[in-house]
Each structure stands twice: as structure tokens, then as C-alpha cells.
mmCIF file of C-alpha atoms in Angstrom:
data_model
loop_
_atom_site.group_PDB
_atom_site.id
_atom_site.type_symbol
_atom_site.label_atom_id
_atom_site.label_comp_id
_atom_site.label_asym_id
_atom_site.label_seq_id
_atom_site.Cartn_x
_atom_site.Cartn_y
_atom_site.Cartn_z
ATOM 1 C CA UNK A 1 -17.432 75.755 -1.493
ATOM 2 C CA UNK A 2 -19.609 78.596 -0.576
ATOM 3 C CA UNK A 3 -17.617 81.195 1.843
ATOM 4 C CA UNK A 4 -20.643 82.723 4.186
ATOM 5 C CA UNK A 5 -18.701 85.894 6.239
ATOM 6 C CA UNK A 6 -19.429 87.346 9.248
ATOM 7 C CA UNK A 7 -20.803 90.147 8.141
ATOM 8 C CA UNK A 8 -21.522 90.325 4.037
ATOM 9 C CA UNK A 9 -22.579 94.733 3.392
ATOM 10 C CA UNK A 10 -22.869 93.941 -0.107
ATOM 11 C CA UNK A 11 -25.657 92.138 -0.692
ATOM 12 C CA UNK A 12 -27.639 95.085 1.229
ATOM 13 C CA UNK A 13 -25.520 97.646 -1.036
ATOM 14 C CA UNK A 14 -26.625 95.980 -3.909
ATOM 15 C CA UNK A 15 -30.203 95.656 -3.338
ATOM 16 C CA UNK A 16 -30.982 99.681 -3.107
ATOM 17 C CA UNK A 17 -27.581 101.065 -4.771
ATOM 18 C CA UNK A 18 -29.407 103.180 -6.866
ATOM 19 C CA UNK A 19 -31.078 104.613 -3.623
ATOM 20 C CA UNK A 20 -27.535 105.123 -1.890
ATOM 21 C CA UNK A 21 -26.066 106.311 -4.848
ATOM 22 C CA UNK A 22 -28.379 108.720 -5.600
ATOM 23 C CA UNK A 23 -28.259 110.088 -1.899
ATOM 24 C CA UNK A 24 -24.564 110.120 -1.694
ATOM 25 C CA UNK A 25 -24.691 112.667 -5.201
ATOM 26 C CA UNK A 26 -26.947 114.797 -3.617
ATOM 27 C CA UNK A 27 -24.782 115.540 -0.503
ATOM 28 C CA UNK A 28 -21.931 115.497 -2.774
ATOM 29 C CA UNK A 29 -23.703 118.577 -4.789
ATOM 30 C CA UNK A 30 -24.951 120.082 -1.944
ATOM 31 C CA UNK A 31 -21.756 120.436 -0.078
ATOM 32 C CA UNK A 32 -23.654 120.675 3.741
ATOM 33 C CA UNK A 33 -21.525 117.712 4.564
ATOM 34 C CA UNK A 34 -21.182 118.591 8.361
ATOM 35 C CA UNK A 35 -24.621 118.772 10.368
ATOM 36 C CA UNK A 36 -26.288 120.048 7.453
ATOM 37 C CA UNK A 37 -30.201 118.826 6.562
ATOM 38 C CA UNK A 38 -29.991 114.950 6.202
ATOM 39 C CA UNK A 39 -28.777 115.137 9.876
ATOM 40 C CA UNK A 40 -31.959 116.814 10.468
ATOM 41 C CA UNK A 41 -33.977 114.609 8.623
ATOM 42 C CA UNK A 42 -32.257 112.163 9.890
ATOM 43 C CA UNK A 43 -32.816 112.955 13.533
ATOM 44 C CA UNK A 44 -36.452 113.793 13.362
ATOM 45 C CA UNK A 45 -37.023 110.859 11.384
ATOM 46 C CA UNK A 46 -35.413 108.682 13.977
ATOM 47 C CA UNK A 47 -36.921 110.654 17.127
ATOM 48 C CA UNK A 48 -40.791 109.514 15.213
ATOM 49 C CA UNK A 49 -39.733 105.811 14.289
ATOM 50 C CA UNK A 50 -38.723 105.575 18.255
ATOM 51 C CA UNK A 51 -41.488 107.774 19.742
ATOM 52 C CA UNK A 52 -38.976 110.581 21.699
ATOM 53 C CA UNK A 53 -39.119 113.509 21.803
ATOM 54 C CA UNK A 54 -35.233 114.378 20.982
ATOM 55 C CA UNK A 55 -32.521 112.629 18.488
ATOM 56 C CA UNK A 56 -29.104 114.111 18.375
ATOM 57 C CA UNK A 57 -26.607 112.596 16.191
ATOM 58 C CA UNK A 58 -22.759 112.159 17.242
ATOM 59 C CA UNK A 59 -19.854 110.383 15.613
ATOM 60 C CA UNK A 60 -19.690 107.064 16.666
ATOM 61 C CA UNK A 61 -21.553 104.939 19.362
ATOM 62 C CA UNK A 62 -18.924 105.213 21.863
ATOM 63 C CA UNK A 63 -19.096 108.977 21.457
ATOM 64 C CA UNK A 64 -23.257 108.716 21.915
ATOM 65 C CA UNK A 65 -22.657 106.931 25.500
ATOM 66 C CA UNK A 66 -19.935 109.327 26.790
ATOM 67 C CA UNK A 67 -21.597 112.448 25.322
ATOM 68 C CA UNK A 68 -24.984 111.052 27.550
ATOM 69 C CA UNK A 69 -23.186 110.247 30.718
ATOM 70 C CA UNK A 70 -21.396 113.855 30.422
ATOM 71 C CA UNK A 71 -24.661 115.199 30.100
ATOM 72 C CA UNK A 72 -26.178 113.600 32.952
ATOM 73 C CA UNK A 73 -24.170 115.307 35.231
ATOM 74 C CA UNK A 74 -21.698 112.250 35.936
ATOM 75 C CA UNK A 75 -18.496 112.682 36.623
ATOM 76 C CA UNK A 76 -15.819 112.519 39.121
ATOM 77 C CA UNK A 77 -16.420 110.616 42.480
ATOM 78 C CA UNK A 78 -19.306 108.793 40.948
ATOM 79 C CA UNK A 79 -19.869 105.178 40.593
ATOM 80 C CA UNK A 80 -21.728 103.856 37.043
ATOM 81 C CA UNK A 81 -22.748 99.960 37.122
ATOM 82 C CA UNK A 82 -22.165 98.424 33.548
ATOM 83 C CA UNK A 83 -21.857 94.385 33.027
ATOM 84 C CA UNK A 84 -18.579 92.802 33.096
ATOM 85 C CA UNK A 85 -19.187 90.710 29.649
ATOM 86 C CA UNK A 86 -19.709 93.692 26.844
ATOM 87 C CA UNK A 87 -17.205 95.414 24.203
ATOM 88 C CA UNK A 88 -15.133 97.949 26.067
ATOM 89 C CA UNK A 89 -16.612 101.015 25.427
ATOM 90 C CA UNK A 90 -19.285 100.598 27.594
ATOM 91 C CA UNK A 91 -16.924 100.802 30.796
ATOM 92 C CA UNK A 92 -13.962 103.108 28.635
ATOM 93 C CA UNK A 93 -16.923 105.795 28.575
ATOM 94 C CA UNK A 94 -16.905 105.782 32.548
ATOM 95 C CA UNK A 95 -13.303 105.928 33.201
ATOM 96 C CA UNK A 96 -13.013 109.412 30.456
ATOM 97 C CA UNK A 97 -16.056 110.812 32.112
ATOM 98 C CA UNK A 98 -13.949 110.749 35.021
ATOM 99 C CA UNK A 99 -16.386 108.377 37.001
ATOM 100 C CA UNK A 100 -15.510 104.673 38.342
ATOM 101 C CA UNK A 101 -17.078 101.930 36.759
ATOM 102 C CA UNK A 102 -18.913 99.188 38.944
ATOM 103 C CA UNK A 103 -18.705 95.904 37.202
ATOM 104 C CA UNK A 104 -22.259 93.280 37.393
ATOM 105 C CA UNK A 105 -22.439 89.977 36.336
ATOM 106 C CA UNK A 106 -24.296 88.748 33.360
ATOM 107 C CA UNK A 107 -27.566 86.881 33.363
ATOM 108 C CA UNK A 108 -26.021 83.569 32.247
ATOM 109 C CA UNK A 109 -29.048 82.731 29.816
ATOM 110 C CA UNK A 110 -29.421 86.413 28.162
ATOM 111 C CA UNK A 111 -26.051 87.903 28.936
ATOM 112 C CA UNK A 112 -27.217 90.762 29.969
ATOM 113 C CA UNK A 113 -26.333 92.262 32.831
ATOM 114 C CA UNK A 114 -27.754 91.018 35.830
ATOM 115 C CA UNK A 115 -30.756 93.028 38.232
ATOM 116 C CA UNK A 116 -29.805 90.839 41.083
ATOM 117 C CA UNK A 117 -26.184 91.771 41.365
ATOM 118 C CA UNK A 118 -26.604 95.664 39.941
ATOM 119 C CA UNK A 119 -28.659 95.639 43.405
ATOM 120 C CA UNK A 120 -25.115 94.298 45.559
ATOM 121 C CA UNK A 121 -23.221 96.605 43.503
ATOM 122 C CA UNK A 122 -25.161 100.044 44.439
ATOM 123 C CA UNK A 123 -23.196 101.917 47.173
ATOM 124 C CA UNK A 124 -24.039 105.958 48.257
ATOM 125 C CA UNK A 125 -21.686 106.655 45.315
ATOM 126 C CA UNK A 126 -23.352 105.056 42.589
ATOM 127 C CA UNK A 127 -25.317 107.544 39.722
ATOM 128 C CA UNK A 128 -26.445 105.286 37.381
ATOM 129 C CA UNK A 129 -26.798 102.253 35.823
ATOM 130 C CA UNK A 130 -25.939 101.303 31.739
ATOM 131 C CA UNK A 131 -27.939 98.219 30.452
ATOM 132 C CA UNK A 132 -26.216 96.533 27.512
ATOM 133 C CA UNK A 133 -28.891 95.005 25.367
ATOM 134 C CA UNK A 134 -25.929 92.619 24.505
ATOM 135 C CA UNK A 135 -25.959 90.555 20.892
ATOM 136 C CA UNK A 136 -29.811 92.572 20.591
ATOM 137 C CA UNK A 137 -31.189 90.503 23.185
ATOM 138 C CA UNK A 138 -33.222 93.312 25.670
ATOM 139 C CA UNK A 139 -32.092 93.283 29.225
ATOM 140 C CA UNK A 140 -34.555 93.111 31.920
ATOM 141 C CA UNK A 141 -35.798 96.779 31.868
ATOM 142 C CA UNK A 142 -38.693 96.527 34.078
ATOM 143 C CA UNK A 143 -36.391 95.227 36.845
ATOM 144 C CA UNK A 144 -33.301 97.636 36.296
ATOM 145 C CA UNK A 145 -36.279 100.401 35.962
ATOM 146 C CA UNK A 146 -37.622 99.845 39.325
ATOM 147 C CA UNK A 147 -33.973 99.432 40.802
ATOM 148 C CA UNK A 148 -33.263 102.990 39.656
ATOM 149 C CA UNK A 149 -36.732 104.351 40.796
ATOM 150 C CA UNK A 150 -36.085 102.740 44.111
ATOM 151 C CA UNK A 151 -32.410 104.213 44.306
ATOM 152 C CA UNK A 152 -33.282 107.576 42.130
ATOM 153 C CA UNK A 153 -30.440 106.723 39.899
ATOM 154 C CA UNK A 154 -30.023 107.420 36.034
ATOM 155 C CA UNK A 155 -30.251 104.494 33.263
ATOM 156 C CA UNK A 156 -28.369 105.396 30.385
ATOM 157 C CA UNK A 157 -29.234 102.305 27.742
ATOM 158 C CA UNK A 158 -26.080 101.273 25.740
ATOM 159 C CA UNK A 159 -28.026 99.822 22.718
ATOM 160 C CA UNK A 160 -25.307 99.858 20.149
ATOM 161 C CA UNK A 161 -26.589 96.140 19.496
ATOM 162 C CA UNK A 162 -30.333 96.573 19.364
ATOM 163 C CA UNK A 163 -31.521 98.817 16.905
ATOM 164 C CA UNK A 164 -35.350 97.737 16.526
ATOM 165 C CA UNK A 165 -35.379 95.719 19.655
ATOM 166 C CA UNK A 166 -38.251 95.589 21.944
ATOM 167 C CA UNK A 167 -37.670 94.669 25.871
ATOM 168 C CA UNK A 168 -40.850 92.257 27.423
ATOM 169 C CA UNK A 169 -42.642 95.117 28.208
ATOM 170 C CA UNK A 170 -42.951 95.756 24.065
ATOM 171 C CA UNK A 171 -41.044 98.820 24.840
ATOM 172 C CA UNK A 172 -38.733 99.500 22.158
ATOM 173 C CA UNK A 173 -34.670 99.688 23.667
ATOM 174 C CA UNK A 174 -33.443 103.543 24.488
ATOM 175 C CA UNK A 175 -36.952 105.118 24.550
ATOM 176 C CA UNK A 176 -37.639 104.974 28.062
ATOM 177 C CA UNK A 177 -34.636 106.353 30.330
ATOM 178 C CA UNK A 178 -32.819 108.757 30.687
ATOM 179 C CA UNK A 179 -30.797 108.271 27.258
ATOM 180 C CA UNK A 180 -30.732 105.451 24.538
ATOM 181 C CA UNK A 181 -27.214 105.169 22.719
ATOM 182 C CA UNK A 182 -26.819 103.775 19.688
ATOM 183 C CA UNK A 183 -23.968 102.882 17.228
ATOM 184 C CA UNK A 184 -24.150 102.947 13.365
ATOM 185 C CA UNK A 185 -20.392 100.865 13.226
ATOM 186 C CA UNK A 186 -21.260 99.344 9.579
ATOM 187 C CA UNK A 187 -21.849 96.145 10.868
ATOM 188 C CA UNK A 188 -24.481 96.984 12.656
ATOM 189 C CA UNK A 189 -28.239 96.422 12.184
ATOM 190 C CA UNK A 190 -28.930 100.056 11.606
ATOM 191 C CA UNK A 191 -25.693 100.227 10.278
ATOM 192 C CA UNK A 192 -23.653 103.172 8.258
ATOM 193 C CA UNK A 193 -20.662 103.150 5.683
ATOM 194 C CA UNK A 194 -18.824 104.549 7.957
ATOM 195 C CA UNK A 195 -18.894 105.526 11.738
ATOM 196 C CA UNK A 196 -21.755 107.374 13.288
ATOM 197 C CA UNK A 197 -24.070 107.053 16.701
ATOM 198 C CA UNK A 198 -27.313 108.802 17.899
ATOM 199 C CA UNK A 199 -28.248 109.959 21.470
ATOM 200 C CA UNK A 200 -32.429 108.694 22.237
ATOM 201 C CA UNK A 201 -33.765 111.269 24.968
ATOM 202 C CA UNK A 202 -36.661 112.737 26.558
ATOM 203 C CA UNK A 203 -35.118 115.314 28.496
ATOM 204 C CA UNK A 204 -34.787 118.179 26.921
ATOM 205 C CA UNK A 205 -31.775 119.401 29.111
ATOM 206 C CA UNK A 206 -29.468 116.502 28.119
ATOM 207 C CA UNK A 207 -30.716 116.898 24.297
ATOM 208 C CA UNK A 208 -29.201 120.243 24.965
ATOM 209 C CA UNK A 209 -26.167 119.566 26.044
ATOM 210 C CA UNK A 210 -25.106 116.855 24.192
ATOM 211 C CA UNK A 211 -25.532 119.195 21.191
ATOM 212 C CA UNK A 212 -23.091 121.392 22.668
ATOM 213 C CA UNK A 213 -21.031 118.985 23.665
ATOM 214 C CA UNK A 214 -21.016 117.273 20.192
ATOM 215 C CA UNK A 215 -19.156 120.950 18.783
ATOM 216 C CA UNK A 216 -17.206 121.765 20.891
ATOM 217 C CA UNK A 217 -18.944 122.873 23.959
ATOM 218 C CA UNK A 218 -20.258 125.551 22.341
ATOM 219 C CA UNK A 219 -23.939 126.615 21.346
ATOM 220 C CA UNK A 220 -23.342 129.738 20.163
ATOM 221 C CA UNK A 221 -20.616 130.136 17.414
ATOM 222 C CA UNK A 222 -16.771 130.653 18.827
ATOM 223 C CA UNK A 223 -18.781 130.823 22.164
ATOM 224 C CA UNK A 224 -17.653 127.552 24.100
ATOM 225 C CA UNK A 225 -19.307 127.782 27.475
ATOM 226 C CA UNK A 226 -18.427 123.733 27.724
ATOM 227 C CA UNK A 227 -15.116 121.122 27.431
ATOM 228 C CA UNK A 228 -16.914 119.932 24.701
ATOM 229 C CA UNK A 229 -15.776 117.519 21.733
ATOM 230 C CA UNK A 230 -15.790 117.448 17.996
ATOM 231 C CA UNK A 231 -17.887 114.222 17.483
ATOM 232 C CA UNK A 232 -20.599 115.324 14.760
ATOM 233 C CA UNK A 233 -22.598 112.638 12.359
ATOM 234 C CA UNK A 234 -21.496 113.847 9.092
ATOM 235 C CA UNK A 235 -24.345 114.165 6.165
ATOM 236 C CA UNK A 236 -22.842 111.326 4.276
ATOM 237 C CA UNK A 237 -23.569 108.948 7.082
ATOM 238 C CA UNK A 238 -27.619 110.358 7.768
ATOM 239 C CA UNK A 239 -28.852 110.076 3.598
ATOM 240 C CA UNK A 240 -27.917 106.380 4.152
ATOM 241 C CA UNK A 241 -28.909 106.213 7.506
ATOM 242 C CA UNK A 242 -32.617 107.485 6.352
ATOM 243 C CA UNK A 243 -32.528 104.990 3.454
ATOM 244 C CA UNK A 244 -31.709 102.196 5.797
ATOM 245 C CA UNK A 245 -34.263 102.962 8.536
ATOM 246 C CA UNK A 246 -37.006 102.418 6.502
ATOM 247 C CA UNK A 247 -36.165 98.729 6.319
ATOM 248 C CA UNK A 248 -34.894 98.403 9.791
ATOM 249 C CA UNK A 249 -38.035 96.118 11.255
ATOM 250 C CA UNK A 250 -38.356 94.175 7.918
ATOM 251 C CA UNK A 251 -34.007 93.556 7.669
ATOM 252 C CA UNK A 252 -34.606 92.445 11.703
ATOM 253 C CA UNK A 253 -37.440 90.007 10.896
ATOM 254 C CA UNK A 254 -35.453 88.454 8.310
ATOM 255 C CA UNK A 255 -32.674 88.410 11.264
ATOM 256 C CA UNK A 256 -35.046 86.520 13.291
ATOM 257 C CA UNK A 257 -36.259 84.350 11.274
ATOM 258 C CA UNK A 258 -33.259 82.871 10.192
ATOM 259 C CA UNK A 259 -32.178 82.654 14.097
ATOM 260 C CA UNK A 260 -35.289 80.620 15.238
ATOM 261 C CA UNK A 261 -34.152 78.081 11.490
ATOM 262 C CA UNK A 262 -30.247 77.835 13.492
ATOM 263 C CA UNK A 263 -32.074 77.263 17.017
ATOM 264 C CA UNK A 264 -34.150 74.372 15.901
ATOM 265 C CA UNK A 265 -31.629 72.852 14.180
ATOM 266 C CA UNK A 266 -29.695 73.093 17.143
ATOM 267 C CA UNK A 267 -32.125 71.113 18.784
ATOM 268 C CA UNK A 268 -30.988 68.037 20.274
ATOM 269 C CA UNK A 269 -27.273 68.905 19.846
ATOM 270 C CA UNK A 270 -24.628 69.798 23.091
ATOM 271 C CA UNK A 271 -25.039 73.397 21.864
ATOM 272 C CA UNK A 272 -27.221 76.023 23.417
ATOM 273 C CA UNK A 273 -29.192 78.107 21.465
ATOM 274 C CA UNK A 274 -29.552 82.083 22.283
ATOM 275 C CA UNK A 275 -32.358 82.428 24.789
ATOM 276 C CA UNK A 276 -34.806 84.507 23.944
ATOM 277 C CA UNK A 277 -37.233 86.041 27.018
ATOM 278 C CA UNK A 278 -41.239 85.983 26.437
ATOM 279 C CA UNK A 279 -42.861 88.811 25.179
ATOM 280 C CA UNK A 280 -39.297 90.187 24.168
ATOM 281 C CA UNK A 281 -37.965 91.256 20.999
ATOM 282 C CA UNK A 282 -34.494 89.677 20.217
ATOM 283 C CA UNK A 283 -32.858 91.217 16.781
ATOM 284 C CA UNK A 284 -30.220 88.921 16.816
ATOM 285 C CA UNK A 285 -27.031 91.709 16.004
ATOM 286 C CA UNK A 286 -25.185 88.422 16.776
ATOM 287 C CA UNK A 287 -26.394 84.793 16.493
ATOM 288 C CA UNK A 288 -24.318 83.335 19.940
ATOM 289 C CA UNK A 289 -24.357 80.154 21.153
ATOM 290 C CA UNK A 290 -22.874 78.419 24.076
ATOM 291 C CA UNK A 291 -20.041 75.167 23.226
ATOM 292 C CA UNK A 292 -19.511 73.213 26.002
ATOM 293 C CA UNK A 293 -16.413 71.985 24.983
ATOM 294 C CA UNK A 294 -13.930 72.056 21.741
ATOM 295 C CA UNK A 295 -14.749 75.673 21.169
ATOM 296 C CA UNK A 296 -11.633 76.071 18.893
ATOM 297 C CA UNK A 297 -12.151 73.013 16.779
ATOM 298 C CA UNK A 298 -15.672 73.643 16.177
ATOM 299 C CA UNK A 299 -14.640 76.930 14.934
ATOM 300 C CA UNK A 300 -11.951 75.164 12.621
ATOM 301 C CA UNK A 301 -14.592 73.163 11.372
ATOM 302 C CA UNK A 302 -16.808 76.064 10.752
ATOM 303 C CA UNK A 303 -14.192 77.347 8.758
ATOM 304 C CA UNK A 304 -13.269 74.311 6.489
ATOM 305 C CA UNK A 305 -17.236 74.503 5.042
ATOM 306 C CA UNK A 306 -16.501 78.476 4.469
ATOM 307 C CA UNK A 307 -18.604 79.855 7.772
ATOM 308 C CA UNK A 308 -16.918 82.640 9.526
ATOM 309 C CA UNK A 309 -17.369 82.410 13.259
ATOM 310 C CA UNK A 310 -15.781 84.850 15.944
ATOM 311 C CA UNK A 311 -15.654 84.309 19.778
ATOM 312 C CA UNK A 312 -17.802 87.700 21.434
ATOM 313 C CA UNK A 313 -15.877 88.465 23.427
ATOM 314 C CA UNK A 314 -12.697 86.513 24.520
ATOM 315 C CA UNK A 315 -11.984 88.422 27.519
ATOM 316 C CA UNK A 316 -14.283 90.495 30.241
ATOM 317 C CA UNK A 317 -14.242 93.921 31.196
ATOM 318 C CA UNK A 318 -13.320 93.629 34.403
#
């Protein structure tokens, strides 16, 4: 019987070892394992491929989204709107930046979080609003967009899910707010051996301080003019990072392909297929459906042909 896993890294390893080898011997020799020049290649590289001006690595995705909202000047006595239905960090960010998160429903066909209720959930309080482009389906951008223009809040895009994804606009995710956050958790489409994340910006002030931030508060050595944090993308992580963004658009086409074979072969059945909106760009980080009914013995059945399948996520937020 043929075992098909959640999430298989070696197949990928396998196909460019010799590339990830090689790059893992040359940090190893060079011994800049901290922040040293694949971070910078890294970041510029990434900055180009997304079309901002500024790319500062950090240690892990969660670290990218509270090392943005930090930045942005939020903080105590602030509200920050996030969807109920995402993995915790989104909301856990919030709470240690000392703000109160504001949960939103979900769009029920996307599952992203929902422009109609962010608008009931604004009060005088409220700073900003964080998008999850959930599963790497885009959430309605131009809507949240001219929510925050009309209520001069921040967007802060948690796109941990969406590497490559492009909202119905064509707009590709966490190049057009305030910040884009990303997560390089190995599983993910852009994804490291190891942990790692990446602040998106065009604001040069936030670039700024999340750099600080990242070491410590400080931008000037054993000067720490900042609380800051030790959350740096370590050089291991950026010489496969810059191996693996070169194929990011072609490994996300193969994702979508194979989606749009499961969705017509869905066709007919009690299950619903992941929706996809026109014009958008869905890079399928998950392949989700909707059961009806019998959610548990459908996965048991999964299981006795060898398919992994996972319930994302069994409990929400709020």
C-alpha cells in the first residue's frame, strides 16, 4: 500500500541535494552563521521577487508578526482585529504586544476573515487589522484595504500560508500594507529546515525597527535604545531559503494543479471543494475541504489506503 504523508520534505531534498548540500558547506566554512551574507542575499533577493522596498529576516513567523505589530506602534490599550478560525499565533502576537485582540468571523467559502464583520468589530480603540491568507487562499484585500483607508488603521498581512499567492487584484500577499509576515516552518511552501520568518515592508521606519528589535533593541552594538528580542534568521536557514525561492512559483503551480485534479474529482460527491475567488491566486499550503458529516470515519478511511489527513484547526481562537 502506498503511505502518501502530510507533508513528504524529501522528495524536494532529494531533487536539488547537491544544491543544499553544497550551500550548507559553504556556511559551514564560512562560519558567518548569525546575520551574516546569505541573510543579505537572502533579503534583497526576497525584497526583488516581491517588489518592496525592505526584507528583514527574523526567527520564526510568529516572531515576523509580533516584531511588525511592535513596530507599528501597537501596544497597550489598543484593539487588533484578527479572524477567529487561524493557528494561534496570529491572536498570541496581540496579547504579548500588550494589545487586545478583536475576534471576526470567517468568510464561510474562503475562510478568511470576513470584511463585513471586521467593519462591526472596529471601535475608537481599534489600530489595525491582520488578514490571514488562511490555507494560501488570499483574503479580500481590496475590501479590508478600503476599510482601513476609511478608518486610517494599519493592515499587518499574516501570510505565513501564502508564499507566492496573489489576492484578485493580482497583487501578490504582504506587498501592499503596512507589513507582510511570513513563516519558513519547514512545512511550508517557502519552507526552511528549520525555523525562520521574514518581515515584507515599505516603510522604511518599521524596516528599522524591526531590525533593532530582532537584536535586541539595539542598533548600535551594546547600545539597546529598545526592549528588543533575540529572534535573528540564522545563515543556515537563508542559503536554502535562496535555493528554494527560485522554484517557489513553479513548486506552487504544481500545488495547483494537483488541487484543481482533487476538486474535479470531487465533483458530484457531498464534499466541498476549496473555493477559489476569480482573478485570485490560491497556492493551496493546505488542500481543505468541507465533510458534511462522518468527519472522523472518512479520516479512518483515508488512513486505511495510507493518506494522511489532519483536521485545520479543531478548535477557534476565540
Amino acid at each position: 500500500m502506498m503511505n502518501i504523508p502530510m507533508v513528504d520534505l524529501k522528495v524536494q531534498y532529494k531533487k536539488l541535494k547537491n544544491e543544499f548540500d553544497s550551500a550548507v558547506i559553504s556556511v559551514m566554512e564560512s562560519c558567518a552563521f548569525i546575520n551574516g551574507p546569505e541573510v543579505t542575499a537572502f533579503e534583497k533577493e526576497v525584497a526583488e521577487y516581491s517588489g518592496v522596498k525592505y526584507a528583514a529576516g527574523v526567527a520564526s513567523g510568529t516572531d515576523a508578526l509580533l516584531l511588525a505589530v511592535i513596530a507599528a506602534g501597537i501596544g497597550k490599550g489598543d484593539e487588533v482585529i484578527v479572524p477567529a478560525f487561524t493557528f494561534v499565533a496570529t491572536s498570541e502576537i496581540v496579547v504579548r504586544a500588550g494589545a487586545t485582540p478583536v475576534f471576526a468571523d470567517i468568510d464561510r467559502k474562503t475562510f478568511d476573515i470576513d470584511p463585513d464583520d471586521v467593519r462591526r468589530k472596529i471601535t475608537p480603540k481599534t489600530k489595525a487589522i491582520i488578514p490571514v491568507h488562511l490555507y494560501g487562499h488570499p483574503a479580500d484585500m481590496k475590501e479590508i484595504k478600503k476599510i482601513a483607508e476609511e478608518h486610517k488603521l494599519m493592515v499587518i498581512e499574516d501570510c505565513a500560508q501564502a508564499q507566492g499567492a496573489r489576492d484578485a487584484e493580482g497583487v501578490l500577499v504582504g506587498t501592499s500594507c503596512t507589513a507582510g509576515c511570513f513563516s519558513f516552518f519547514p512545512s511550508k511552501n517557502l519552507g526552511a529546515y528549520g525555523d525562520g520568518g521574514l518581515v515584507l515592508t515599505n516603510d522604511e521606519n518599521i524596516y528599522n525597527q524591526v531590525k533593532g528589535l530582532r537584536n535586541h533593541g539595539s542598533f548600535e552594538r551594546y547600545y539597546h535604545t529598545l526592549h528588543g528580542f533575540n529572534s535573528r534568521l540564522d545563515s543556515m536557514q537563508a542559503a536554502i531559503l535562496r535555493i528554494k525561492l527560485r522554484h517557489l512559483d513553479e513548486w506552487n503551480e504544481n500545488r495547483r494543479a494537483a488541487a484543481h485534479r482533487y476538486s474535479a474529482g470531487l465533483e458530484g460527491t457531498c464534499y466541498t471543494a476549496p473555493f477559489e475567488s476569480p482573478n485570485a491566486k490560491h497556492v493551496f499550503h493546505q488542500y481543505t475541504i468541507l465533510v458534511p458529516a462522518k468527519r472522523n470515519e472518512l479520516k479512518e478511511f483515508l488512513a486505511s489506503k495510507g493518506i494522511a489527513s489532519m483536521i485545520y484547526y479543531p478548535v477557534c481562537n476565540h
